[in-house]
Amino acid sequence: ASPAVSMSDEKGTDAIVWIVGTDGKLHGLDGDSGASVFDGGTNAMSSVQKFQTPIVTGGRIFVAANDRVYAFTP
């Protein structure tokens, strides 16, 4: 999968790497330690392609699927 990165400021503070896992869930990993900070919840997203890159904007993470767009506010 292709990752996306979010940060709390332009200096790269609090970097989180976002990736859609093979389990169909969005995962957030701490950019410094690799520790999980978001596990995608309990339900897997359906119809998401294998190499989907999350889009990070406005405090949300969006994942496009074949027939819908998923939005997360972690």
Coordinates of N, CA and C in Angstrom, one line a residue:
A1 N 0.8 -1.2 0.0 CA 0.0 0.0 0.0 C 0.9 1.2 0.0
S2 N 0.3 2.3 -0.4 CA 1.1 3.6 -0.5 C 0.7 4.5 0.7
P3 N 1.7 4.9 1.5 CA 1.4 5.7 2.7 C 1.2 7.2 2.4
A4 N 0.6 7.9 3.4 CA 0.5 9.3 3.4 C 0.9 9.7 4.8
V5 N 1.4 11.0 4.9 CA 1.9 11.5 6.2 C 1.2 12.7 6.6
S6 N 0.8 12.8 7.9 CA 0.3 14.1 8.4 C 1.2 14.6 9.5
M7 N 1.2 15.9 9.7 CA 2.0 16.5 10.7 C 1.2 17.6 11.4
S8 N 1.6 18.0 12.6 CA 0.8 19.0 13.3 C 1.3 20.4 12.9
D9 N 2.5 20.5 12.3 CA 3.0 21.8 11.9 C 4.0 21.6 10.7
E10 N 4.5 22.7 10.2 CA 5.4 22.6 9.0 C 6.8 22.1 9.4
K11 N 7.1 22.0 10.7 CA 8.4 21.5 11.2 C 8.4 19.9 11.2
G12 N 7.3 19.3 11.0 CA 7.2 17.9 11.0 C 6.9 17.3 12.4
T13 N 6.4 18.1 13.3 CA 6.0 17.7 14.6 C 4.9 16.7 14.6
D14 N 4.9 15.7 15.4 CA 3.8 14.7 15.6 C 3.5 14.0 14.3
A15 N 4.4 13.6 13.5 CA 4.2 12.9 12.2 C 3.5 11.6 12.5
I16 N 2.5 11.4 11.6 CA 1.7 10.1 11.6 C 1.7 9.6 10.2
V17 N 2.1 8.4 10.0 CA 2.0 7.7 8.7 C 0.7 6.9 8.6
W18 N 0.0 7.2 7.6 CA -1.3 6.6 7.4 C -1.2 5.6 6.2
I19 N -1.8 4.4 6.4 CA -1.8 3.4 5.4 C -3.0 2.5 5.5
V20 N -3.5 2.0 4.4 CA -4.6 1.1 4.3 C -4.0 -0.3 4.4
G21 N -4.3 -1.0 5.4 CA -3.7 -2.3 5.7 C -4.4 -3.4 4.8
T22 N -3.7 -4.6 4.8 CA -4.3 -5.7 4.1 C -5.6 -6.2 4.7
D23 N -5.9 -5.7 5.9 CA -7.2 -6.1 6.6 C -8.3 -5.1 6.2
G24 N -8.0 -4.2 5.3 CA -9.1 -3.3 4.8 C -9.3 -2.1 5.7
K25 N -8.5 -1.9 6.7 CA -8.7 -0.8 7.7 C -7.6 0.2 7.5
L26 N -7.9 1.5 7.9 CA -6.9 2.5 8.0 C -6.1 2.4 9.2
H27 N -4.8 2.5 9.1 CA -3.9 2.4 10.2 C -3.1 3.7 10.3
G28 N -2.8 4.2 11.5 CA -2.0 5.3 11.7 C -0.8 4.9 12.6
L29 N 0.4 5.2 12.2 CA 1.6 4.8 12.9 C 2.4 6.1 13.2
D30 N 2.9 6.1 14.5 CA 3.8 7.2 14.9 C 5.0 7.3 14.0
G31 N 5.2 8.5 13.5 CA 6.3 8.7 12.5 C 7.7 8.5 13.1
D32 N 7.8 8.6 14.4 CA 9.1 8.4 15.1 C 9.4 7.0 15.6
S33 N 8.4 6.4 16.2 CA 8.6 5.1 16.8 C 7.9 4.0 16.0
G34 N 7.0 4.2 15.2 CA 6.3 3.2 14.4 C 5.2 2.5 15.2
A35 N 4.9 3.1 16.4 CA 3.9 2.5 17.3 C 2.5 2.9 16.7
S36 N 1.5 2.0 16.9 CA 0.2 2.2 16.4 C -0.5 3.3 17.2
V37 N -1.1 4.3 16.5 CA -1.8 5.4 17.1 C -3.3 5.4 16.7
F38 N -3.6 4.6 15.6 CA -5.0 4.5 15.1 C -5.1 3.1 14.5
D39 N -6.1 2.3 14.9 CA -6.1 1.0 14.4 C -7.3 0.7 13.4
G40 N -7.9 1.8 13.0 CA -9.0 1.6 11.9 C -10.3 1.2 12.4
G41 N -10.5 1.1 13.7 CA -11.8 0.7 14.2 C -12.2 -0.8 14.1
T42 N -13.4 -1.1 14.1 CA -13.9 -2.5 14.1 C -14.3 -2.9 12.7
N43 N -14.7 -2.0 11.8 CA -15.2 -2.5 10.5 C -14.2 -2.2 9.4
A44 N -14.0 -3.2 8.5 CA -13.1 -3.0 7.4 C -13.8 -2.2 6.3
M45 N -13.1 -1.4 5.5 CA -13.6 -0.7 4.4 C -13.8 -1.7 3.2
S46 N -14.8 -1.6 2.5 CA -15.0 -2.5 1.3 C -14.7 -1.7 0.0
S47 N -14.4 -2.5 -1.0 CA -14.1 -2.0 -2.3 C -12.9 -1.1 -2.4
V48 N -11.9 -1.2 -1.5 CA -10.7 -0.3 -1.6 C -9.7 -1.1 -2.4
Q49 N -9.1 -0.4 -3.4 CA -8.1 -1.1 -4.2 C -6.8 -1.3 -3.4
K50 N -6.0 -2.2 -3.9 CA -4.8 -2.7 -3.2 C -3.8 -1.6 -2.9
F51 N -3.5 -0.7 -3.9 CA -2.5 0.4 -3.7 C -3.2 1.7 -3.5
Q52 N -4.1 1.8 -2.6 CA -4.8 3.1 -2.4 C -4.0 4.0 -1.4
T53 N -3.8 5.2 -1.7 CA -3.1 6.2 -0.9 C -4.2 7.1 -0.2
P54 N -4.2 7.1 1.2 CA -5.1 8.0 1.9 C -4.8 9.4 1.6
I55 N -5.8 10.3 1.7 CA -5.7 11.7 1.4 C -5.9 12.4 2.8
V56 N -4.9 13.2 3.2 CA -5.0 13.9 4.5 C -5.2 15.4 4.2
T57 N -6.3 15.9 4.8 CA -6.6 17.4 4.6 C -7.6 17.8 5.7
G58 N -7.5 19.0 6.1 CA -8.5 19.6 7.1 C -8.8 18.8 8.3
G59 N -7.7 18.1 8.8 CA -7.9 17.3 10.1 C -8.7 16.0 9.9
R60 N -8.8 15.6 8.6 CA -9.5 14.3 8.3 C -8.6 13.5 7.4
I61 N -8.9 12.2 7.3 CA -8.2 11.3 6.4 C -9.3 10.7 5.5
F62 N -9.1 10.8 4.2 CA -10.1 10.2 3.3 C -9.5 9.0 2.5
V63 N -10.3 8.0 2.3 CA -9.9 6.9 1.5 C -10.9 6.6 0.5
A64 N -10.5 6.6 -0.8 CA -11.5 6.4 -1.9 C -11.6 4.9 -2.2
A65 N -12.8 4.5 -2.4 CA -13.1 3.1 -2.8 C -13.8 3.1 -4.1
N66 N -14.1 2.0 -4.7 CA -14.7 1.9 -6.0 C -16.1 2.6 -6.0
D67 N -16.8 2.6 -5.0 CA -18.2 3.2 -5.0 C -18.5 4.1 -3.9
R68 N -17.5 4.6 -3.1 CA -17.7 5.5 -2.0 C -16.4 6.1 -1.5
V69 N -16.5 7.1 -0.7 CA -15.3 7.7 0.0 C -15.5 7.6 1.5
Y70 N -14.5 7.1 2.1 CA -14.5 6.9 3.6 C -13.8 8.1 4.2
A71 N -14.3 8.7 5.3 CA -13.7 9.8 6.0 C -13.5 9.4 7.4
F72 N -12.3 9.8 7.9 CA -11.9 9.5 9.3 C -11.5 10.8 10.0
T73 N -11.9 10.9 11.3 CA -11.4 12.0 12.1 C -10.8 11.3 13.4
P74 N -9.6 11.0 13.3 CA -9.0 10.3 14.5 C -8.8 11.2 15.7

